[in-house]
mmCIF file of C-alpha atoms in Angstrom:
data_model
loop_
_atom_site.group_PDB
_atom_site.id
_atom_site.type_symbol
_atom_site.label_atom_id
_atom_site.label_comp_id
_atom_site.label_asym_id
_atom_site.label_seq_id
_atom_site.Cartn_x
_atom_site.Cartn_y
_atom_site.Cartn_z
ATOM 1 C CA UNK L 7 22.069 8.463 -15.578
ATOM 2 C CA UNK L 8 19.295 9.325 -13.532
ATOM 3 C CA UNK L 9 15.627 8.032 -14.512
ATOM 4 C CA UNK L 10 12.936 11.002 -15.287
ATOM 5 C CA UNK L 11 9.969 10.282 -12.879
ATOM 6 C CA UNK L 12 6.898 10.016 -14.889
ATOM 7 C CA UNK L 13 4.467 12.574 -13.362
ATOM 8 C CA UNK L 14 1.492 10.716 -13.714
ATOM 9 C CA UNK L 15 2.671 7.871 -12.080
ATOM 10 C CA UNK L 16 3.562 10.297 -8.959
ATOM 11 C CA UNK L 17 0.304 11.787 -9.224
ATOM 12 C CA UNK L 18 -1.511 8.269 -8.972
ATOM 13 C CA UNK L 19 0.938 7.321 -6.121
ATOM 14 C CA UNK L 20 0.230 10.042 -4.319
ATOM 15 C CA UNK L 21 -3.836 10.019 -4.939
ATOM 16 C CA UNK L 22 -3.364 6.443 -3.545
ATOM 17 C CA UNK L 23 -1.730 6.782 -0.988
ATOM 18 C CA UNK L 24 -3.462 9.839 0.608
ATOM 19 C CA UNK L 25 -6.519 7.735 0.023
ATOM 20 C CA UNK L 26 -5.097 4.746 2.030
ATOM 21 C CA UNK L 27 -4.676 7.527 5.086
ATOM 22 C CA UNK L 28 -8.182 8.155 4.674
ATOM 23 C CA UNK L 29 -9.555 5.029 4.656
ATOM 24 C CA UNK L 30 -7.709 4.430 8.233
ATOM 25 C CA UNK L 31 -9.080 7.316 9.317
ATOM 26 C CA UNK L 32 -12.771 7.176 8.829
ATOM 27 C CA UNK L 33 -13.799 6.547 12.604
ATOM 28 C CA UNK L 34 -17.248 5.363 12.456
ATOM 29 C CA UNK L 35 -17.632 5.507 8.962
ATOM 30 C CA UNK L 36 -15.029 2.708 8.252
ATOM 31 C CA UNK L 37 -18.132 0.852 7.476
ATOM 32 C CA UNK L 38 -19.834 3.371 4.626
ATOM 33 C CA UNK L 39 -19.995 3.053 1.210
ATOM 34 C CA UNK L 40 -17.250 5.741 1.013
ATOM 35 C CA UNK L 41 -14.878 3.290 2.431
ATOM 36 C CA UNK L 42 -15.693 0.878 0.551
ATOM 37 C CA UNK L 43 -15.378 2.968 -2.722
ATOM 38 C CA UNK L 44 -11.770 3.592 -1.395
ATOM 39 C CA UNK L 45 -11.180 -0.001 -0.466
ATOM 40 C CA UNK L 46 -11.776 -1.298 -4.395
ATOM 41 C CA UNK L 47 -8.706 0.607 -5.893
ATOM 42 C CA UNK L 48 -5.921 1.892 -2.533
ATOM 43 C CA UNK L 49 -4.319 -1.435 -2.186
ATOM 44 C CA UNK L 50 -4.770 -2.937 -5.897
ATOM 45 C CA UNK L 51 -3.414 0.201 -7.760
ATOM 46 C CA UNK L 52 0.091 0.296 -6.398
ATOM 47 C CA UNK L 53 0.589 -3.467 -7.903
ATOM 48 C CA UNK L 54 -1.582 -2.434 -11.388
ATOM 49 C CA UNK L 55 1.415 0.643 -11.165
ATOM 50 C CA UNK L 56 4.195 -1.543 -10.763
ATOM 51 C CA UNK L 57 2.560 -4.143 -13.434
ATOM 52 C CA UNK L 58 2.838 -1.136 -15.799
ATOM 53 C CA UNK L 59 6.286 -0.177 -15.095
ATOM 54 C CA UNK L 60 7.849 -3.655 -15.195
ATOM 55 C CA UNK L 61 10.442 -4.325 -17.006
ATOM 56 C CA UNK L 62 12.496 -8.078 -17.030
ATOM 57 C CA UNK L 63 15.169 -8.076 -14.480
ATOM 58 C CA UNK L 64 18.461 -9.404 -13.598
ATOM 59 C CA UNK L 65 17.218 -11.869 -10.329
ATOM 60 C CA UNK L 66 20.105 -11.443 -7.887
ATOM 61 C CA UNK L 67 20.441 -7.623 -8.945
ATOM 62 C CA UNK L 68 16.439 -7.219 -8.265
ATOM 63 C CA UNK L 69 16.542 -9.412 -5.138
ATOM 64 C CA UNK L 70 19.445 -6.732 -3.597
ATOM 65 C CA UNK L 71 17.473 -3.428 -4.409
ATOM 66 C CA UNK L 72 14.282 -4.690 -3.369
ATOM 67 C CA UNK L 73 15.282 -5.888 -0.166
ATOM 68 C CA UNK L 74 17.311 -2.251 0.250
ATOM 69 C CA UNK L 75 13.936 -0.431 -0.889
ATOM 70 C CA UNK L 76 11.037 -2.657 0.538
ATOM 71 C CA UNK L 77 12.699 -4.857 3.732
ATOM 72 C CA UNK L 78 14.916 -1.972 5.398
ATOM 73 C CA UNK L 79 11.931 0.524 5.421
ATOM 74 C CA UNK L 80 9.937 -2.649 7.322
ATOM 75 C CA UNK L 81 12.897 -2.885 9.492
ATOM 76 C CA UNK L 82 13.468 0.606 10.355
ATOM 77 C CA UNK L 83 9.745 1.023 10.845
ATOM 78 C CA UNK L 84 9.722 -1.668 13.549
ATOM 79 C CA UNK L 85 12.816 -0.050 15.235
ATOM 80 C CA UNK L 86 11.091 2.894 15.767
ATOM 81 C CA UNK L 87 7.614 1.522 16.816
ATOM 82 C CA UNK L 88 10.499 -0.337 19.529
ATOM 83 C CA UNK L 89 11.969 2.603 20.529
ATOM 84 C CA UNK L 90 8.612 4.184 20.827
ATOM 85 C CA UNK L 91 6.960 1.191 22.971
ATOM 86 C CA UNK L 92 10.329 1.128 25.320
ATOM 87 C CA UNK L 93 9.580 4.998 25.680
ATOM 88 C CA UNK L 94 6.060 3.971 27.021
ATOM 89 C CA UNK L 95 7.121 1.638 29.011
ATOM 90 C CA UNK L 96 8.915 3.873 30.997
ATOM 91 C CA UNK L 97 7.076 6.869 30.309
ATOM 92 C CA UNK L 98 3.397 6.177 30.414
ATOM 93 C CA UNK L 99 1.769 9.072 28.889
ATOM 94 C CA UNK L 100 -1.568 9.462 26.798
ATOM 95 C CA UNK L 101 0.498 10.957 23.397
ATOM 96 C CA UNK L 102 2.597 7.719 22.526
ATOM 97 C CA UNK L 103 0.899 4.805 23.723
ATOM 98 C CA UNK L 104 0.871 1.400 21.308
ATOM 99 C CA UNK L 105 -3.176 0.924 20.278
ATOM 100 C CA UNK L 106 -1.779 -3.007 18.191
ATOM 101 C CA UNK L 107 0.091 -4.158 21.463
ATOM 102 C CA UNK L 108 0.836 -4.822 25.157
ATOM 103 C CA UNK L 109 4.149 -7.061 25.206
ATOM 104 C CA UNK L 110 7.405 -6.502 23.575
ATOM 105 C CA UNK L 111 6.701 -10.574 22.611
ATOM 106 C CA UNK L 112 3.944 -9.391 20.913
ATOM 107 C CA UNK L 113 5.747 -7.162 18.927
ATOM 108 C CA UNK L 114 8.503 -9.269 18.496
ATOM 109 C CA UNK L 115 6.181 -12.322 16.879
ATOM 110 C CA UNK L 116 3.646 -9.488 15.095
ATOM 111 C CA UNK L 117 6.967 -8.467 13.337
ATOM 112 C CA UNK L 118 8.326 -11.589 12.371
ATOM 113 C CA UNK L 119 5.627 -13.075 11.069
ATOM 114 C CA UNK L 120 4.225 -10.031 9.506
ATOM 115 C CA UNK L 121 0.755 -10.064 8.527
ATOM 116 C CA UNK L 122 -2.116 -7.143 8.181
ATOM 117 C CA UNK L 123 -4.712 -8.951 9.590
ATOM 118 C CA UNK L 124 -5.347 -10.475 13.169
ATOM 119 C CA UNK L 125 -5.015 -14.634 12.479
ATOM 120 C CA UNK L 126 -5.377 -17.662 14.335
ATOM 121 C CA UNK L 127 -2.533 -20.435 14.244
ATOM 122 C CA UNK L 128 -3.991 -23.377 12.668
ATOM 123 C CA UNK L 129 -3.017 -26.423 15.348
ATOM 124 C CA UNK L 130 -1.166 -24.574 18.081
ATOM 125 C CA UNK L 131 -4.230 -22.320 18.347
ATOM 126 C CA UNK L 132 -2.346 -19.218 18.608
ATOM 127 C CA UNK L 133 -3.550 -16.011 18.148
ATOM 128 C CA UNK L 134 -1.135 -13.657 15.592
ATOM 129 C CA UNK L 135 -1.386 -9.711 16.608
ATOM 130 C CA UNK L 136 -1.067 -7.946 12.975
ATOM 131 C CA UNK L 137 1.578 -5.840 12.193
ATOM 132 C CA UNK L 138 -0.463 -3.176 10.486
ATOM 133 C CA UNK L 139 -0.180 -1.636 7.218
ATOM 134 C CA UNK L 140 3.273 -2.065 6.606
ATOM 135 C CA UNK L 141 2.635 -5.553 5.695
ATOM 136 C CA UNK L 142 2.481 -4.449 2.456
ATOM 137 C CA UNK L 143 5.760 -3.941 1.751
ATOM 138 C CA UNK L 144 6.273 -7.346 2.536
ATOM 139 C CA UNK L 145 3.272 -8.692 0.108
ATOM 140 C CA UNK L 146 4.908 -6.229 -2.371
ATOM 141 C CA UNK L 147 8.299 -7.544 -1.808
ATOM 142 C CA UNK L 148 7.541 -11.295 -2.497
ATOM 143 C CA UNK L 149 4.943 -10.570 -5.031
ATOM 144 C CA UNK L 150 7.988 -8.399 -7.151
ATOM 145 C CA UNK L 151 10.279 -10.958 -6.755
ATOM 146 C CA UNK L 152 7.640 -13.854 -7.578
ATOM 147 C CA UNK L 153 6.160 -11.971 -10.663
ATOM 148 C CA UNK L 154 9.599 -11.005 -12.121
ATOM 149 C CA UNK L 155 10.443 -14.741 -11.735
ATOM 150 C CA UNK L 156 7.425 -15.759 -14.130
ATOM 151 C CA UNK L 157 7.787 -13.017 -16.810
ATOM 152 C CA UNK L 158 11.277 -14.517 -16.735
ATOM 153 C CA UNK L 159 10.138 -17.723 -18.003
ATOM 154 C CA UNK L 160 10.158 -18.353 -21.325
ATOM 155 C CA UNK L 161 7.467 -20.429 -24.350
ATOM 156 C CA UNK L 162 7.923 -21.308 -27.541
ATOM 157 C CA UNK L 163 4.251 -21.035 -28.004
ATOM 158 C CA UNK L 164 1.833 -18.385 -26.505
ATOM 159 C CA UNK L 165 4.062 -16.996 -24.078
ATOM 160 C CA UNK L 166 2.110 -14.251 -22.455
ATOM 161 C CA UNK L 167 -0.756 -16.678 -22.087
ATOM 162 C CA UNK L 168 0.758 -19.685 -20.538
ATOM 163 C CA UNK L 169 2.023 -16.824 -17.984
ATOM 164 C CA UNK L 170 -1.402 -15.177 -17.995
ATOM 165 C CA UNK L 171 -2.226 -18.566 -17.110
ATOM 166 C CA UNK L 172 0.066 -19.362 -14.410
ATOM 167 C CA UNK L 173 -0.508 -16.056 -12.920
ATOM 168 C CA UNK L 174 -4.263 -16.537 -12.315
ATOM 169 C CA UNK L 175 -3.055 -20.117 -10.940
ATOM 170 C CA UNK L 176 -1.073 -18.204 -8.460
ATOM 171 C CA UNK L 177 -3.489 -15.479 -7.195
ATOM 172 C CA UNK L 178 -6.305 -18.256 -6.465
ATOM 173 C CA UNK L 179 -3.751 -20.184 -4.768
ATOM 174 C CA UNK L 180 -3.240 -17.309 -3.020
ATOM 175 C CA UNK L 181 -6.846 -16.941 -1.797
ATOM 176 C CA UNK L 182 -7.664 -20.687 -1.115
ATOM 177 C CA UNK L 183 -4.234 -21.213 1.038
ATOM 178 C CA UNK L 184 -5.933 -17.683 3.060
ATOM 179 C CA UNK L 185 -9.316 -20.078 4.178
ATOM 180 C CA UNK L 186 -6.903 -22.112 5.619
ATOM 181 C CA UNK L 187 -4.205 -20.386 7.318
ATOM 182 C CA UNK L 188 -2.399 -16.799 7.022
ATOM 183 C CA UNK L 189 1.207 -17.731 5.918
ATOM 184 C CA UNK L 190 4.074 -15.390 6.872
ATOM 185 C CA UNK L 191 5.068 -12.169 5.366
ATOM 186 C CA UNK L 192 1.654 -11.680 3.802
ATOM 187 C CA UNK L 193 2.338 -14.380 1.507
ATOM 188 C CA UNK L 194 -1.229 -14.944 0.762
ATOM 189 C CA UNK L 195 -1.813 -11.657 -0.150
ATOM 190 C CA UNK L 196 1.755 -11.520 -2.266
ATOM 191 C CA UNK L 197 0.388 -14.887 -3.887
ATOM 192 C CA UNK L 198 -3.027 -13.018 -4.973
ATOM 193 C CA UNK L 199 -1.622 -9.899 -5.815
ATOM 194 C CA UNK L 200 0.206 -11.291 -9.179
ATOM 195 C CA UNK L 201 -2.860 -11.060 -11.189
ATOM 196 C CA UNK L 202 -2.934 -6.991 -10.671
ATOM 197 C CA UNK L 203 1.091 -6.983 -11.515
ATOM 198 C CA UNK L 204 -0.037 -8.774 -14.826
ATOM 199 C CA UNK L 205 -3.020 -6.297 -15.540
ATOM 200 C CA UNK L 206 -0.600 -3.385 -15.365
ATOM 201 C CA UNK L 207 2.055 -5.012 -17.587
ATOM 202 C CA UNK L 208 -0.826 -5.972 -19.963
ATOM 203 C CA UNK L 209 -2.336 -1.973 -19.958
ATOM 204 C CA UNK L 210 1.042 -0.790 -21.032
ATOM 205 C CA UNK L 211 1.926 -3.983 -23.304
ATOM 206 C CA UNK L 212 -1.308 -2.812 -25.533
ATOM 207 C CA UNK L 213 -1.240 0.496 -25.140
ATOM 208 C CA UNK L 214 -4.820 0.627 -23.053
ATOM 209 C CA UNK L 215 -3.950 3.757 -21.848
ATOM 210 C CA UNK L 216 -3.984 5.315 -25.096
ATOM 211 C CA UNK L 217 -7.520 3.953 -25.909
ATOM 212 C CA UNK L 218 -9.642 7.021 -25.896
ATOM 213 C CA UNK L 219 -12.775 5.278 -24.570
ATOM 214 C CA UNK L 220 -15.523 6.820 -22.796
ATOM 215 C CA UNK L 221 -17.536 3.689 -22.642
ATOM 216 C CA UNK L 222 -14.376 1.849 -21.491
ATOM 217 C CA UNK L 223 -14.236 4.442 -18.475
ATOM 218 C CA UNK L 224 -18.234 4.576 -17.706
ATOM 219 C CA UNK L 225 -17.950 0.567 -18.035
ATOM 220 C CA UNK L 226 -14.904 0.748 -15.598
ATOM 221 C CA UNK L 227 -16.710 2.898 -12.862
ATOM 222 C CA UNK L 228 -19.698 0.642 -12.989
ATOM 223 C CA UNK L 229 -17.682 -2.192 -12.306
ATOM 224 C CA UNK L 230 -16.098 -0.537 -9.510
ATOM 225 C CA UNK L 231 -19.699 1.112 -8.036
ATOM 226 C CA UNK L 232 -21.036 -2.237 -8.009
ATOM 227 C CA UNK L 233 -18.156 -3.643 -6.162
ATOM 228 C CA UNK L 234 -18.016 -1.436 -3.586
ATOM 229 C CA UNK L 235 -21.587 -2.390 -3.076
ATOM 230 C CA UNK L 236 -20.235 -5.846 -2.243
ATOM 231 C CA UNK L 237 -18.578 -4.888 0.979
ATOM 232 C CA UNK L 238 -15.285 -3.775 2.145
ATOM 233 C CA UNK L 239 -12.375 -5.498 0.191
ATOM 234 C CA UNK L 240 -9.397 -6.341 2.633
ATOM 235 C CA UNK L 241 -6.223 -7.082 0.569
ATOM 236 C CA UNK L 242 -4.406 -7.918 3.877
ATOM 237 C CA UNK L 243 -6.664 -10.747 4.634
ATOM 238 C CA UNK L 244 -8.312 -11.232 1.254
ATOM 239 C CA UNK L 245 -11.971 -11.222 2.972
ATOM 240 C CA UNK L 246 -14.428 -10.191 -0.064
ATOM 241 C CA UNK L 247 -17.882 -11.895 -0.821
ATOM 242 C CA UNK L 248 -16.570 -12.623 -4.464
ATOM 243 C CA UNK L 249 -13.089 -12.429 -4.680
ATOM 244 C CA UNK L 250 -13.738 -12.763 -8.459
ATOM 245 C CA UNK L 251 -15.399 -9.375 -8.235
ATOM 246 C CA UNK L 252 -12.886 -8.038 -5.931
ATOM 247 C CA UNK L 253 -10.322 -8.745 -8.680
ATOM 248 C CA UNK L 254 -12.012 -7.111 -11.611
ATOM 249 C CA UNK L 255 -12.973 -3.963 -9.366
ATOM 250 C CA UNK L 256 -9.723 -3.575 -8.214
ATOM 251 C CA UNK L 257 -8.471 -3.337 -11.973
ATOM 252 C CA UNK L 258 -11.438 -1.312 -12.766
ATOM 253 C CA UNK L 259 -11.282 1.049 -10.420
ATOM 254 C CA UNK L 260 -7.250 1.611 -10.578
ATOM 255 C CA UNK L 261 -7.706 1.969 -14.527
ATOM 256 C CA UNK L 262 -9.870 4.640 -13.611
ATOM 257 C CA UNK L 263 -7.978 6.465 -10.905
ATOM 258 C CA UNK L 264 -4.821 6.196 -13.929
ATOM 259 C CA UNK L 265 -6.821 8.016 -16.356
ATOM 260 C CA UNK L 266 -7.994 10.573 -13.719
ATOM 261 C CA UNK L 267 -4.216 11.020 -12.913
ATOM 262 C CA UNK L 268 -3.298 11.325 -16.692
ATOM 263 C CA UNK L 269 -6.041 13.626 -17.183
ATOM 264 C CA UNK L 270 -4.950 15.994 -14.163
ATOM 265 C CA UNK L 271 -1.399 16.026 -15.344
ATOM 266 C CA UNK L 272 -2.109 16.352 -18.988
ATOM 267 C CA UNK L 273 -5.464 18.683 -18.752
ATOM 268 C CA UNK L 274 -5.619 20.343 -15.247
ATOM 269 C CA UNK L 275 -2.122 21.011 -13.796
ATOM 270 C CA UNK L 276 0.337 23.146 -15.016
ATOM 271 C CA UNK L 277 3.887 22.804 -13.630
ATOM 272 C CA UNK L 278 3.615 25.774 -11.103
ATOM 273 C CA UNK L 279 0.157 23.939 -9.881
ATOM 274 C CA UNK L 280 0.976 23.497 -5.690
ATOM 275 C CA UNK L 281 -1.760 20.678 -5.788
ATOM 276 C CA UNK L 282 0.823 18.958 -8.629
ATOM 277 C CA UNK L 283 3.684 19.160 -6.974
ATOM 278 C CA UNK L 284 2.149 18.168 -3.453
ATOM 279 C CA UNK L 285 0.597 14.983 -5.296
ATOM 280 C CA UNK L 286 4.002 14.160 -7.412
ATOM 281 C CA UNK L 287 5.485 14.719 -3.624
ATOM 282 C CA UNK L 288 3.460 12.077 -1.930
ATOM 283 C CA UNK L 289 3.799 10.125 -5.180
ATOM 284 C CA UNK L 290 7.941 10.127 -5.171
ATOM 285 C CA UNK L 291 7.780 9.470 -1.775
ATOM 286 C CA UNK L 292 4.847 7.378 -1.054
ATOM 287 C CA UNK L 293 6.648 4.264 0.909
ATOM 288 C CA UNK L 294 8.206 7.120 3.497
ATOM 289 C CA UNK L 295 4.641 8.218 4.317
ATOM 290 C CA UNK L 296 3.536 4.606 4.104
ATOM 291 C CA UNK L 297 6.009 3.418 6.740
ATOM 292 C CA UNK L 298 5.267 6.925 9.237
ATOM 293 C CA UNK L 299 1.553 6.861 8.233
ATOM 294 C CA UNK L 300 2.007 3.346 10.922
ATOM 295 C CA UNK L 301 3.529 5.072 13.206
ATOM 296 C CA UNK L 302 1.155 7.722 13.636
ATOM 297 C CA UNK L 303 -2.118 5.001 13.520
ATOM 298 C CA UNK L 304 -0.507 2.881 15.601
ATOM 299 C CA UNK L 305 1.496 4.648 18.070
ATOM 300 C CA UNK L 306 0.815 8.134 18.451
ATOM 301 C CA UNK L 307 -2.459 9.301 19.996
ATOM 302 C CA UNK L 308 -2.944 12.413 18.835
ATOM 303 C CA UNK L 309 -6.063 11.635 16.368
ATOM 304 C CA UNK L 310 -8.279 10.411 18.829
ATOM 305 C CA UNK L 311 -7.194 14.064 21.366
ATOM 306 C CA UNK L 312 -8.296 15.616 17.724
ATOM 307 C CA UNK L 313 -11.291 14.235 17.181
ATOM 308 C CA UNK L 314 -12.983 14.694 20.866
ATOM 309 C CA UNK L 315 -11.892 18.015 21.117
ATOM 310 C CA UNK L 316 -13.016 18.747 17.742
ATOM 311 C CA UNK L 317 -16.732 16.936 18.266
ATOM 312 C CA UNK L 318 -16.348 19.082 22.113
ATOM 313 C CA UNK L 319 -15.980 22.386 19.431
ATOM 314 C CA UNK L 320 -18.713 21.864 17.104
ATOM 315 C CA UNK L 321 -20.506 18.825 17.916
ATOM 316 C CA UNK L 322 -19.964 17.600 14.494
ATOM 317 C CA UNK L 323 -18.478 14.213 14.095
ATOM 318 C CA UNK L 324 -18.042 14.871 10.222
ATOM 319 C CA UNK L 325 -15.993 18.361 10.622
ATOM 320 C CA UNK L 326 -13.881 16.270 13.321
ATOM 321 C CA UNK L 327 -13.388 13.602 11.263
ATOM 322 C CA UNK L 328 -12.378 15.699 8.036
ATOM 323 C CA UNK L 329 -9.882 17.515 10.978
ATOM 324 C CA UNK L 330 -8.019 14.038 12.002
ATOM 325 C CA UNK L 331 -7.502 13.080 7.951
ATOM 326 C CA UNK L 332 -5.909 16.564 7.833
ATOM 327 C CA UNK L 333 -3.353 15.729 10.501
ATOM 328 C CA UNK L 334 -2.802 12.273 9.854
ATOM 329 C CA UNK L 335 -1.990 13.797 6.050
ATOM 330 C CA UNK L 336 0.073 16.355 7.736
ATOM 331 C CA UNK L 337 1.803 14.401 9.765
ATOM 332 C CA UNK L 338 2.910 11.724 7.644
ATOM 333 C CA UNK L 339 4.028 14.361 4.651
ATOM 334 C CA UNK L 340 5.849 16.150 7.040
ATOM 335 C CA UNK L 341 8.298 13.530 8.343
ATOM 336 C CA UNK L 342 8.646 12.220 4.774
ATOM 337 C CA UNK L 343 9.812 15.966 3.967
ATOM 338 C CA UNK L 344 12.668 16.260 6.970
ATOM 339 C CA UNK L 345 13.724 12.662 6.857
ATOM 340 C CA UNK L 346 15.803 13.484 4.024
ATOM 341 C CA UNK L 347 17.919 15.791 6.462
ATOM 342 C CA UNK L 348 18.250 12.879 9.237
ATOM 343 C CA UNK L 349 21.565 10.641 8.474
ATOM 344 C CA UNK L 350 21.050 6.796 8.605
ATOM 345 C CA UNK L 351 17.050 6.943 9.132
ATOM 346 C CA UNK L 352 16.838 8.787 5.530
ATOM 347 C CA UNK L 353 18.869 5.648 4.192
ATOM 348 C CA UNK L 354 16.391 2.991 5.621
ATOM 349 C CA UNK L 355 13.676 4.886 3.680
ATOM 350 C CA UNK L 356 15.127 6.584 0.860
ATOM 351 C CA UNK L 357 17.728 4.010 -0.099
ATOM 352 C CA UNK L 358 17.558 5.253 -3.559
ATOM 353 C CA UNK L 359 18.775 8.895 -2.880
ATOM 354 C CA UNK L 360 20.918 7.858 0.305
ATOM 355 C CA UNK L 361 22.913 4.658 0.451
ATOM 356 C CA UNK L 362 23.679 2.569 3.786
ATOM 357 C CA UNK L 363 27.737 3.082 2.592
#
């Protein structure tokens, strides 16, 4: 029996994730307000979604599918940037060219160790390239498994708060082992991220959703406004003035962007709506973009050709800058469209759909 999707759920998906293509592709205004606005809720909403969706698994059983759905899209992801950096090598050209790294031992130890932000060894002193975004799926791998493995535990007495409990244990660990030294595989960021698994699983546990609040909301986007005017929140290297704040505007803001997607799917769309089925699109497939949405920032040049012919065109660094988010949407949707059609490589990303054997 095949699982109905829940269309909302796409539709937030896919709002986030165009929104984490944006916020890569802001040029000089990476450091606005807009970015920051987009920084609160990109990262923390995929975990709040995932919080919401959870239900108790079978360990070993969740361990195998994760790594199938989460690991092999990391793996076949670093394949290709390989493949893509040998083609440089031989082939210098200014279309695919690596922007992260020089060495194939850079790349080897950037994969390995897999972490989103540039780090210093503590000790040895050495310098750690990042791997880029796809160090989420490794934070999202560990933080599953880690999460599943405390709403597995069970209390005689109050149960969801000794987790509750635990949890918030957990993500400050998370953060204070970060001041110190970036641990493999994102684990810091894995670490912090079980407090927005638990926020989902608590929205749907009480129903929050169904709370017809329009303080709640106004409350909600406060929260989030005021975060933003914080700073930029990196989840990858969990650098926030307040981390406190971070964590309550990440909710926030994703508790907003949940009702917005509710409200389009409920109030706005209709099932023939393009926009719908683009956004349940990006949704569904929202780790295949993910995975080529590194590709494209990290290996292929074609942004930066955009934007200089664009600013050569109109002398307008906004209309260029709107112009490379509309490729770098474009081309990430695109290969997540054909992949399906491409034996093997559709398996390492759509695992689901197309099995290994």
């Amino acid at each position: 029996m095949v699982n109905k999707r829940i269309e909302w759920i796409d539709i937030a998906r896919g709002i986030a994730i165009l929104f984490v293509i944006i916020g890569h592709s802001l040029g000089n205004y990476f450091s606005s307000y807009f970015a920051n606005l987009i920084y609160v809720f990109h990262m923390p909403i995929f975990f709040v979604l995932s919080g919401y969706l959870y239900r108790r698994k079978n360990k070993k059983n969740f361990l195998h599918s994760s790594f199938f759905n989460l690991i092999m899209p990391y793996v076949g992801t670093v394949i290709i940037a390989f493949v893509l950096f040998t083609f440089y090598s031989f082939y210098n050209n200014p279309i695919i060219a690596p922007s992260r790294v020089n060495t194939y031992k850079q790349l080897c130890i950037s994969a390995l160790y897999g972490i989103g932000a540039q780090a210093k060894l503590p000790f040895i002193n050495y310098s750690i390239i990042p791997i880029g975004a796809i160090w989420f799926l490794l934070a999202f791998f560990i933080g599953t498994q880690l999460f599943n493995t405390i709403m597995s535990l069970k209390f005689q007495k109050n149960d969801l708060i000794v987790k509750g409990i635990i949890i918030s244990f957990i993500t400050f660990l998370g953060t204070y082992i970060q001041t110190y030294i970036y641990l493999p595989w994102s684990i810091n960021a894995a670490l912090f991220s079980q407090i927005f698994f638990f926020s989902g699983f608590i929205i749907k546990k009480y129903h929050l959703l169904e709370i017809n609040s329009v303080i709640a909301i106004i409350t909600c986007v406060i929260v989030w406004i005021l975060t933003a005017t914080i700073g930029l929140f990196g989840f990858d290297n969990l650098q926030f003035p307040n981390m406190y704040l971070a964590i309550v505007g990440g909710i926030a803001s994703s508790y907003v962007m949940i009702r917005l997607s509710i409200y389009l799917d409920t109030r706005i769309f209709n099932q023939a709506s393009i926009f719908k089925k683009f956004l349940c699109f990006c949704g569904a497939e929202s780790l295949c973009i993910f995975c080529f949405h590194l590709i494209d920032l990290d290996f292929i040049q074609i942004w930066p050709h955009i934007i200089n012919y664009a600013m050569r065109l109109c002398n307008s660094y906004f209309i260029a800058i709107v112009l490379g988010n509309i490729y770098r949407i474009i081309f990430a949707t695109l290969i997540a469209f054909i992949i399906k059609y491409i034996p093997i490589l559709r398996s390492f990303y759509m695992h689901r759909k197309y099995k290994f054997l």
